[in-house]
């Protein structure tokens, strides 16, 4: 069992995707709801799936904080408010 396994499922909405993220395969796994707007995805990394961006974003977060510290519900761009290097790092990882 992996404590930091990241499982992402996204469902299309009118203006983007509603994603459910499960971090961990153990009994203490956490669940998170992440909203990804089409505009935000295109601005961040054009041509990438929302699942790929959300998974990379959670791996980025897990390098900086525990899964229990990650907000349970948020819009993807919120990460940049806490970590100014987020946009540049995600672009680098997914390009």
PDB file of N, CA, C and O in Angstrom, residues 26-93:
ATOM      1  N   UNK A  26      -4.103   3.502   1.644  1.00  0.00           N
ATOM      2  CA  UNK A  26      -4.248   2.954   2.983  1.00  0.00           C
ATOM      3  C   UNK A  26      -5.548   3.432   3.636  1.00  0.00           C
ATOM      4  O   UNK A  26      -6.309   4.194   3.041  1.00  0.00           O
ATOM      5  N   UNK A  27      -5.793   2.995   4.848  1.00  0.00           N
ATOM      6  CA  UNK A  27      -7.029   3.327   5.554  1.00  0.00           C
ATOM      7  C   UNK A  27      -7.159   4.816   5.850  1.00  0.00           C
ATOM      8  O   UNK A  27      -8.269   5.326   6.024  1.00  0.00           O
ATOM      9  N   UNK A  28      -6.059   5.540   5.896  1.00  0.00           N
ATOM     10  CA  UNK A  28      -6.081   6.974   6.196  1.00  0.00           C
ATOM     11  C   UNK A  28      -6.043   7.836   4.932  1.00  0.00           C
ATOM     12  O   UNK A  28      -5.772   9.038   5.000  1.00  0.00           O
ATOM     13  N   UNK A  29      -6.333   7.246   3.772  1.00  0.00           N
ATOM     14  CA  UNK A  29      -6.315   7.999   2.515  1.00  0.00           C
ATOM     15  C   UNK A  29      -7.210   9.232   2.621  1.00  0.00           C
ATOM     16  O   UNK A  29      -8.216   9.215   3.325  1.00  0.00           O
ATOM     17  N   UNK A  30      -6.825  10.290   1.917  1.00  0.00           N
ATOM     18  CA  UNK A  30      -7.627  11.519   1.922  1.00  0.00           C
ATOM     19  C   UNK A  30      -8.301  11.688   0.566  1.00  0.00           C
ATOM     20  O   UNK A  30      -7.801  11.216  -0.451  1.00  0.00           O
ATOM     21  N   UNK A  31      -9.441  12.375   0.572  1.00  0.00           N
ATOM     22  CA  UNK A  31     -10.165  12.667  -0.669  1.00  0.00           C
ATOM     23  C   UNK A  31     -10.295  14.168  -0.818  1.00  0.00           C
ATOM     24  O   UNK A  31     -10.519  14.884   0.161  1.00  0.00           O
ATOM     25  N   UNK A  32     -10.176  14.625  -2.067  1.00  0.00           N
ATOM     26  CA  UNK A  32     -10.181  16.047  -2.368  1.00  0.00           C
ATOM     27  C   UNK A  32     -11.025  16.299  -3.610  1.00  0.00           C
ATOM     28  O   UNK A  32     -11.046  15.474  -4.524  1.00  0.00           O
ATOM     29  N   UNK A  33     -11.693  17.432  -3.635  1.00  0.00           N
ATOM     30  CA  UNK A  33     -12.483  17.855  -4.798  1.00  0.00           C
ATOM     31  C   UNK A  33     -11.798  19.073  -5.393  1.00  0.00           C
ATOM     32  O   UNK A  33     -11.607  20.084  -4.710  1.00  0.00           O
ATOM     33  N   UNK A  34     -11.420  18.978  -6.665  1.00  0.00           N
ATOM     34  CA  UNK A  34     -10.691  20.055  -7.324  1.00  0.00           C
ATOM     35  C   UNK A  34     -11.454  20.479  -8.573  1.00  0.00           C
ATOM     36  O   UNK A  34     -11.815  19.646  -9.403  1.00  0.00           O
ATOM     37  N   UNK A  35     -11.668  21.768  -8.695  1.00  0.00           N
ATOM     38  CA  UNK A  35     -12.332  22.330  -9.864  1.00  0.00           C
ATOM     39  C   UNK A  35     -11.270  22.859 -10.820  1.00  0.00           C
ATOM     40  O   UNK A  35     -10.364  23.589 -10.409  1.00  0.00           O
ATOM     41  N   UNK A  36     -11.382  22.470 -12.093  1.00  0.00           N
ATOM     42  CA  UNK A  36     -10.449  22.934 -13.120  1.00  0.00           C
ATOM     43  C   UNK A  36     -11.267  23.601 -14.214  1.00  0.00           C
ATOM     44  O   UNK A  36     -12.075  22.958 -14.879  1.00  0.00           O
ATOM     45  N   UNK A  37     -11.078  24.912 -14.380  1.00  0.00           N
ATOM     46  CA  UNK A  37     -11.770  25.615 -15.464  1.00  0.00           C
ATOM     47  C   UNK A  37     -10.977  25.455 -16.760  1.00  0.00           C
ATOM     48  O   UNK A  37      -9.751  25.358 -16.742  1.00  0.00           O
ATOM     49  N   UNK A  38     -11.684  25.419 -17.882  1.00  0.00           N
ATOM     50  CA  UNK A  38     -11.015  25.286 -19.184  1.00  0.00           C
ATOM     51  C   UNK A  38      -9.957  26.368 -19.374  1.00  0.00           C
ATOM     52  O   UNK A  38      -8.854  26.085 -19.833  1.00  0.00           O
ATOM     53  N   UNK A  39     -10.303  27.606 -19.040  1.00  0.00           N
ATOM     54  CA  UNK A  39      -9.359  28.724 -19.186  1.00  0.00           C
ATOM     55  C   UNK A  39      -8.092  28.492 -18.364  1.00  0.00           C
ATOM     56  O   UNK A  39      -6.991  28.784 -18.824  1.00  0.00           O
ATOM     57  N   UNK A  40      -8.268  27.997 -17.140  1.00  0.00           N
ATOM     58  CA  UNK A  40      -7.106  27.766 -16.281  1.00  0.00           C
ATOM     59  C   UNK A  40      -6.218  26.669 -16.844  1.00  0.00           C
ATOM     60  O   UNK A  40      -4.993  26.781 -16.824  1.00  0.00           O
ATOM     61  N   UNK A  41      -6.824  25.615 -17.377  1.00  0.00           N
ATOM     62  CA  UNK A  41      -6.045  24.517 -17.959  1.00  0.00           C
ATOM     63  C   UNK A  41      -5.255  25.008 -19.171  1.00  0.00           C
ATOM     64  O   UNK A  41      -4.063  24.738 -19.296  1.00  0.00           O
ATOM     65  N   UNK A  42      -5.911  25.750 -20.050  1.00  0.00           N
ATOM     66  CA  UNK A  42      -5.239  26.269 -21.245  1.00  0.00           C
ATOM     67  C   UNK A  42      -4.109  27.224 -20.883  1.00  0.00           C
ATOM     68  O   UNK A  42      -3.046  27.202 -21.495  1.00  0.00           O
ATOM     69  N   UNK A  43      -4.340  28.057 -19.888  1.00  0.00           N
ATOM     70  CA  UNK A  43      -3.319  29.022 -19.473  1.00  0.00           C
ATOM     71  C   UNK A  43      -2.131  28.320 -18.816  1.00  0.00           C
ATOM     72  O   UNK A  43      -0.981  28.704 -18.999  1.00  0.00           O
ATOM     73  N   UNK A  44      -2.424  27.274 -18.075  1.00  0.00           N
ATOM     74  CA  UNK A  44      -1.374  26.565 -17.345  1.00  0.00           C
ATOM     75  C   UNK A  44      -0.523  25.708 -18.285  1.00  0.00           C
ATOM     76  O   UNK A  44       0.689  25.900 -18.394  1.00  0.00           O
ATOM     77  N   UNK A  45      -1.151  24.757 -18.951  1.00  0.00           N
ATOM     78  CA  UNK A  45      -0.433  23.857 -19.849  1.00  0.00           C
ATOM     79  C   UNK A  45      -1.386  23.452 -20.963  1.00  0.00           C
ATOM     80  O   UNK A  45      -2.180  22.532 -20.816  1.00  0.00           O
ATOM     81  N   UNK A  46      -1.311  24.119 -22.067  1.00  0.00           N
ATOM     82  CA  UNK A  46      -2.180  23.833 -23.201  1.00  0.00           C
ATOM     83  C   UNK A  46      -1.912  22.433 -23.744  1.00  0.00           C
ATOM     84  O   UNK A  46      -0.774  21.982 -23.801  1.00  0.00           O
ATOM     85  N   UNK A  47      -2.988  21.741 -24.109  1.00  0.00           N
ATOM     86  CA  UNK A  47      -2.853  20.422 -24.717  1.00  0.00           C
ATOM     87  C   UNK A  47      -2.659  19.287 -23.738  1.00  0.00           C
ATOM     88  O   UNK A  47      -2.309  18.181 -24.134  1.00  0.00           O
ATOM     89  N   UNK A  48      -2.881  19.537 -22.464  1.00  0.00           N
ATOM     90  CA  UNK A  48      -2.732  18.509 -21.440  1.00  0.00           C
ATOM     91  C   UNK A  48      -4.103  18.177 -20.872  1.00  0.00           C
ATOM     92  O   UNK A  48      -4.976  19.032 -20.817  1.00  0.00           O
ATOM     93  N   UNK A  49      -4.293  16.948 -20.427  1.00  0.00           N
ATOM     94  CA  UNK A  49      -5.582  16.567 -19.851  1.00  0.00           C
ATOM     95  C   UNK A  49      -5.707  17.113 -18.427  1.00  0.00           C
ATOM     96  O   UNK A  49      -4.699  17.299 -17.736  1.00  0.00           O
ATOM     97  N   UNK A  50      -6.941  17.341 -17.984  1.00  0.00           N
ATOM     98  CA  UNK A  50      -7.109  17.795 -16.603  1.00  0.00           C
ATOM     99  C   UNK A  50      -6.581  16.763 -15.606  1.00  0.00           C
ATOM    100  O   UNK A  50      -6.007  17.127 -14.578  1.00  0.00           O
ATOM    101  N   UNK A  51      -6.723  15.476 -15.925  1.00  0.00           N
ATOM    102  CA  UNK A  51      -6.210  14.434 -15.024  1.00  0.00           C
ATOM    103  C   UNK A  51      -4.698  14.557 -14.838  1.00  0.00           C
ATOM    104  O   UNK A  51      -4.199  14.458 -13.715  1.00  0.00           O
ATOM    105  N   UNK A  52      -3.979  14.796 -15.948  1.00  0.00           N
ATOM    106  CA  UNK A  52      -2.520  14.926 -15.862  1.00  0.00           C
ATOM    107  C   UNK A  52      -2.108  16.145 -15.040  1.00  0.00           C
ATOM    108  O   UNK A  52      -1.180  16.079 -14.236  1.00  0.00           O
ATOM    109  N   UNK A  53      -2.811  17.258 -15.251  1.00  0.00           N
ATOM    110  CA  UNK A  53      -2.469  18.485 -14.522  1.00  0.00           C
ATOM    111  C   UNK A  53      -2.775  18.327 -13.033  1.00  0.00           C
ATOM    112  O   UNK A  53      -1.981  18.715 -12.181  1.00  0.00           O
ATOM    113  N   UNK A  54      -3.918  17.740 -12.717  1.00  0.00           N
ATOM    114  CA  UNK A  54      -4.291  17.580 -11.306  1.00  0.00           C
ATOM    115  C   UNK A  54      -3.338  16.598 -10.624  1.00  0.00           C
ATOM    116  O   UNK A  54      -2.875  16.844  -9.511  1.00  0.00           O
ATOM    117  N   UNK A  55      -2.997  15.499 -11.291  1.00  0.00           N
ATOM    118  CA  UNK A  55      -2.052  14.554 -10.681  1.00  0.00           C
ATOM    119  C   UNK A  55      -0.697  15.219 -10.439  1.00  0.00           C
ATOM    120  O   UNK A  55      -0.113  15.096  -9.365  1.00  0.00           O
ATOM    121  N   UNK A  56      -0.178  15.930 -11.430  1.00  0.00           N
ATOM    122  CA  UNK A  56       1.102  16.624 -11.269  1.00  0.00           C
ATOM    123  C   UNK A  56       1.016  17.670 -10.163  1.00  0.00           C
ATOM    124  O   UNK A  56       1.963  17.858  -9.396  1.00  0.00           O
ATOM    125  N   UNK A  57      -0.128  18.324 -10.063  1.00  0.00           N
ATOM    126  CA  UNK A  57      -0.324  19.340  -9.023  1.00  0.00           C
ATOM    127  C   UNK A  57      -0.305  18.721  -7.635  1.00  0.00           C
ATOM    128  O   UNK A  57       0.277  19.277  -6.698  1.00  0.00           O
ATOM    129  N   UNK A  58      -0.907  17.547  -7.493  1.00  0.00           N
ATOM    130  CA  UNK A  58      -0.891  16.877  -6.189  1.00  0.00           C
ATOM    131  C   UNK A  58       0.502  16.352  -5.853  1.00  0.00           C
ATOM    132  O   UNK A  58       0.931  16.408  -4.699  1.00  0.00           O
ATOM    133  N   UNK A  59       1.223  15.884  -6.850  1.00  0.00           N
ATOM    134  CA  UNK A  59       2.603  15.441  -6.579  1.00  0.00           C
ATOM    135  C   UNK A  59       3.441  16.649  -6.124  1.00  0.00           C
ATOM    136  O   UNK A  59       4.257  16.544  -5.210  1.00  0.00           O
ATOM    137  N   UNK A  60       3.221  17.793  -6.773  1.00  0.00           N
ATOM    138  CA  UNK A  60       3.879  19.043  -6.369  1.00  0.00           C
ATOM    139  C   UNK A  60       3.539  19.360  -4.910  1.00  0.00           C
ATOM    140  O   UNK A  60       4.424  19.663  -4.102  1.00  0.00           O
ATOM    141  N   UNK A  61       2.251  19.301  -4.565  1.00  0.00           N
ATOM    142  CA  UNK A  61       1.829  19.603  -3.194  1.00  0.00           C
ATOM    143  C   UNK A  61       2.422  18.624  -2.185  1.00  0.00           C
ATOM    144  O   UNK A  61       2.871  19.026  -1.104  1.00  0.00           O
ATOM    145  N   UNK A  62       2.440  17.349  -2.529  1.00  0.00           N
ATOM    146  CA  UNK A  62       2.941  16.332  -1.598  1.00  0.00           C
ATOM    147  C   UNK A  62       4.444  16.458  -1.336  1.00  0.00           C
ATOM    148  O   UNK A  62       4.936  15.987  -0.315  1.00  0.00           O
ATOM    149  N   UNK A  63       5.153  17.127  -2.231  1.00  0.00           N
ATOM    150  CA  UNK A  63       6.573  17.404  -1.995  1.00  0.00           C
ATOM    151  C   UNK A  63       6.753  18.506  -0.957  1.00  0.00           C
ATOM    152  O   UNK A  63       7.837  18.687  -0.413  1.00  0.00           O
ATOM    153  N   UNK A  64       5.672  19.246  -0.680  1.00  0.00           N
ATOM    154  CA  UNK A  64       5.749  20.411   0.192  1.00  0.00           C
ATOM    155  C   UNK A  64       4.941  20.288   1.474  1.00  0.00           C
ATOM    156  O   UNK A  64       5.156  21.031   2.420  1.00  0.00           O
ATOM    157  N   UNK A  65       3.977  19.374   1.497  1.00  0.00           N
ATOM    158  CA  UNK A  65       3.140  19.220   2.692  1.00  0.00           C
ATOM    159  C   UNK A  65       2.530  17.826   2.718  1.00  0.00           C
ATOM    160  O   UNK A  65       2.529  17.119   1.719  1.00  0.00           O
ATOM    161  N   UNK A  66       2.015  17.454   3.870  1.00  0.00           N
ATOM    162  CA  UNK A  66       1.401  16.131   4.014  1.00  0.00           C
ATOM    163  C   UNK A  66       0.035  16.112   3.329  1.00  0.00           C
ATOM    164  O   UNK A  66      -0.585  17.155   3.129  1.00  0.00           O
ATOM    165  N   UNK A  67      -0.419  14.931   2.994  1.00  0.00           N
ATOM    166  CA  UNK A  67      -1.732  14.813   2.346  1.00  0.00           C
ATOM    167  C   UNK A  67      -2.841  15.350   3.240  1.00  0.00           C
ATOM    168  O   UNK A  67      -3.837  15.865   2.751  1.00  0.00           O
ATOM    169  N   UNK A  68      -2.665  15.235   4.546  1.00  0.00           N
ATOM    170  CA  UNK A  68      -3.676  15.732   5.485  1.00  0.00           C
ATOM    171  C   UNK A  68      -3.758  17.260   5.498  1.00  0.00           C
ATOM    172  O   UNK A  68      -4.772  17.822   5.892  1.00  0.00           O
ATOM    173  N   UNK A  69      -2.698  17.919   5.056  1.00  0.00           N
ATOM    174  CA  UNK A  69      -2.663  19.388   5.045  1.00  0.00           C
ATOM    175  C   UNK A  69      -3.249  19.997   3.778  1.00  0.00           C
ATOM    176  O   UNK A  69      -3.514  21.195   3.732  1.00  0.00           O
ATOM    177  N   UNK A  70      -3.443  19.189   2.747  1.00  0.00           N
ATOM    178  CA  UNK A  70      -3.977  19.696   1.479  1.00  0.00           C
ATOM    179  C   UNK A  70      -5.466  19.993   1.655  1.00  0.00           C
ATOM    180  O   UNK A  70      -6.205  19.175   2.228  1.00  0.00           O
ATOM    181  N   UNK A  71      -5.888  21.145   1.164  1.00  0.00           N
ATOM    182  CA  UNK A  71      -7.306  21.518   1.251  1.00  0.00           C
ATOM    183  C   UNK A  71      -8.181  20.410   0.681  1.00  0.00           C
ATOM    184  O   UNK A  71      -7.815  19.762  -0.300  1.00  0.00           O
ATOM    185  N   UNK A  72      -9.344  20.220   1.263  1.00  0.00           N
ATOM    186  CA  UNK A  72     -10.248  19.153   0.807  1.00  0.00           C
ATOM    187  C   UNK A  72     -11.045  19.550  -0.421  1.00  0.00           C
ATOM    188  O   UNK A  72     -11.519  18.714  -1.168  1.00  0.00           O
ATOM    189  N   UNK A  73     -11.209  20.863  -0.642  1.00  0.00           N
ATOM    190  CA  UNK A  73     -11.980  21.353  -1.789  1.00  0.00           C
ATOM    191  C   UNK A  73     -11.355  22.677  -2.227  1.00  0.00           C
ATOM    192  O   UNK A  73     -11.203  23.587  -1.413  1.00  0.00           O
ATOM    193  N   UNK A  74     -10.992  22.763  -3.523  1.00  0.00           N
ATOM    194  CA  UNK A  74     -10.403  24.015  -4.000  1.00  0.00           C
ATOM    195  C   UNK A  74     -10.415  24.082  -5.523  1.00  0.00           C
ATOM    196  O   UNK A  74     -10.571  23.073  -6.201  1.00  0.00           O
ATOM    197  N   UNK A  75     -10.254  25.294  -6.034  1.00  0.00           N
ATOM    198  CA  UNK A  75     -10.073  25.538  -7.462  1.00  0.00           C
ATOM    199  C   UNK A  75      -8.573  25.442  -7.738  1.00  0.00           C
ATOM    200  O   UNK A  75      -7.762  25.971  -6.971  1.00  0.00           O
ATOM    201  N   UNK A  76      -8.193  24.819  -8.814  1.00  0.00           N
ATOM    202  CA  UNK A  76      -6.787  24.558  -9.107  1.00  0.00           C
ATOM    203  C   UNK A  76      -5.862  25.780  -8.951  1.00  0.00           C
ATOM    204  O   UNK A  76      -4.798  25.657  -8.355  1.00  0.00           O
ATOM    205  N   UNK A  77      -6.237  26.978  -9.438  1.00  0.00           N
ATOM    206  CA  UNK A  77      -5.329  28.125  -9.330  1.00  0.00           C
ATOM    207  C   UNK A  77      -4.994  28.537  -7.890  1.00  0.00           C
ATOM    208  O   UNK A  77      -4.030  29.264  -7.667  1.00  0.00           O
ATOM    209  N   UNK A  78      -5.759  28.060  -6.919  1.00  0.00           N
ATOM    210  CA  UNK A  78      -5.502  28.409  -5.520  1.00  0.00           C
ATOM    211  C   UNK A  78      -4.100  27.967  -5.085  1.00  0.00           C
ATOM    212  O   UNK A  78      -3.470  28.605  -4.251  1.00  0.00           O
ATOM    213  N   UNK A  79      -3.592  26.910  -5.690  1.00  0.00           N
ATOM    214  CA  UNK A  79      -2.262  26.412  -5.319  1.00  0.00           C
ATOM    215  C   UNK A  79      -1.222  27.520  -5.463  1.00  0.00           C
ATOM    216  O   UNK A  79      -0.336  27.674  -4.631  1.00  0.00           O
ATOM    217  N   UNK A  80      -1.338  28.326  -6.511  1.00  0.00           N
ATOM    218  CA  UNK A  80      -0.387  29.402  -6.751  1.00  0.00           C
ATOM    219  C   UNK A  80      -0.392  30.484  -5.684  1.00  0.00           C
ATOM    220  O   UNK A  80       0.599  31.191  -5.505  1.00  0.00           O
ATOM    221  N   UNK A  81      -1.484  30.613  -4.948  1.00  0.00           N
ATOM    222  CA  UNK A  81      -1.528  31.595  -3.850  1.00  0.00           C
ATOM    223  C   UNK A  81      -0.642  31.164  -2.693  1.00  0.00           C
ATOM    224  O   UNK A  81      -0.078  31.988  -1.986  1.00  0.00           O
ATOM    225  N   UNK A  82      -0.549  29.858  -2.480  1.00  0.00           N
ATOM    226  CA  UNK A  82       0.260  29.324  -1.389  1.00  0.00           C
ATOM    227  C   UNK A  82       1.708  29.080  -1.801  1.00  0.00           C
ATOM    228  O   UNK A  82       2.614  29.154  -0.993  1.00  0.00           O
ATOM    229  N   UNK A  83       1.894  28.737  -3.082  1.00  0.00           N
ATOM    230  CA  UNK A  83       3.218  28.399  -3.596  1.00  0.00           C
ATOM    231  C   UNK A  83       3.453  29.164  -4.895  1.00  0.00           C
ATOM    232  O   UNK A  83       3.040  28.721  -5.971  1.00  0.00           O
ATOM    233  N   UNK A  84       4.112  30.322  -4.830  1.00  0.00           N
ATOM    234  CA  UNK A  84       4.302  31.173  -6.011  1.00  0.00           C
ATOM    235  C   UNK A  84       5.019  30.482  -7.171  1.00  0.00           C
ATOM    236  O   UNK A  84       4.832  30.850  -8.323  1.00  0.00           O
ATOM    237  N   UNK A  85       5.797  29.460  -6.890  1.00  0.00           N
ATOM    238  CA  UNK A  85       6.544  28.760  -7.937  1.00  0.00           C
ATOM    239  C   UNK A  85       5.690  27.733  -8.679  1.00  0.00           C
ATOM    240  O   UNK A  85       6.146  27.115  -9.648  1.00  0.00           O
ATOM    241  N   UNK A  86       4.450  27.536  -8.253  1.00  0.00           N
ATOM    242  CA  UNK A  86       3.587  26.479  -8.784  1.00  0.00           C
ATOM    243  C   UNK A  86       3.445  26.503 -10.305  1.00  0.00           C
ATOM    244  O   UNK A  86       3.725  25.509 -10.977  1.00  0.00           O
ATOM    245  N   UNK A  87       3.008  27.626 -10.866  1.00  0.00           N
ATOM    246  CA  UNK A  87       2.745  27.689 -12.322  1.00  0.00           C
ATOM    247  C   UNK A  87       3.980  27.297 -13.135  1.00  0.00           C
ATOM    248  O   UNK A  87       3.908  26.484 -14.043  1.00  0.00           O
ATOM    249  N   UNK A  88       5.086  27.901 -12.809  1.00  0.00           N
ATOM    250  CA  UNK A  88       6.312  27.639 -13.557  1.00  0.00           C
ATOM    251  C   UNK A  88       6.735  26.173 -13.414  1.00  0.00           C
ATOM    252  O   UNK A  88       7.136  25.537 -14.389  1.00  0.00           O
ATOM    253  N   UNK A  89       6.616  25.632 -12.217  1.00  0.00           N
ATOM    254  CA  UNK A  89       7.036  24.251 -11.973  1.00  0.00           C
ATOM    255  C   UNK A  89       6.129  23.259 -12.701  1.00  0.00           C
ATOM    256  O   UNK A  89       6.603  22.288 -13.287  1.00  0.00           O
ATOM    257  N   UNK A  90       4.824  23.477 -12.689  1.00  0.00           N
ATOM    258  CA  UNK A  90       3.893  22.572 -13.381  1.00  0.00           C
ATOM    259  C   UNK A  90       4.124  22.635 -14.891  1.00  0.00           C
ATOM    260  O   UNK A  90       4.118  21.612 -15.573  1.00  0.00           O
ATOM    261  N   UNK A  91       4.336  23.819 -15.410  1.00  0.00           N
ATOM    262  CA  UNK A  91       4.634  23.941 -16.853  1.00  0.00           C
ATOM    263  C   UNK A  91       5.890  23.162 -17.199  1.00  0.00           C
ATOM    264  O   UNK A  91       5.945  22.481 -18.219  1.00  0.00           O
ATOM    265  N   UNK A  92       6.900  23.267 -16.365  1.00  0.00           N
ATOM    266  CA  UNK A  92       8.157  22.562 -16.604  1.00  0.00           C
ATOM    267  C   UNK A  92       7.925  21.046 -16.573  1.00  0.00           C
ATOM    268  O   UNK A  92       8.392  20.310 -17.440  1.00  0.00           O
ATOM    269  N   UNK A  93       7.179  20.583 -15.588  1.00  0.00           N
ATOM    270  CA  UNK A  93       6.950  19.144 -15.440  1.00  0.00           C
ATOM    271  C   UNK A  93       6.120  18.560 -16.584  1.00  0.00           C
ATOM    272  O   UNK A  93       6.311  17.408 -16.948  1.00  0.00           O
TER     273      UNK A  93
END
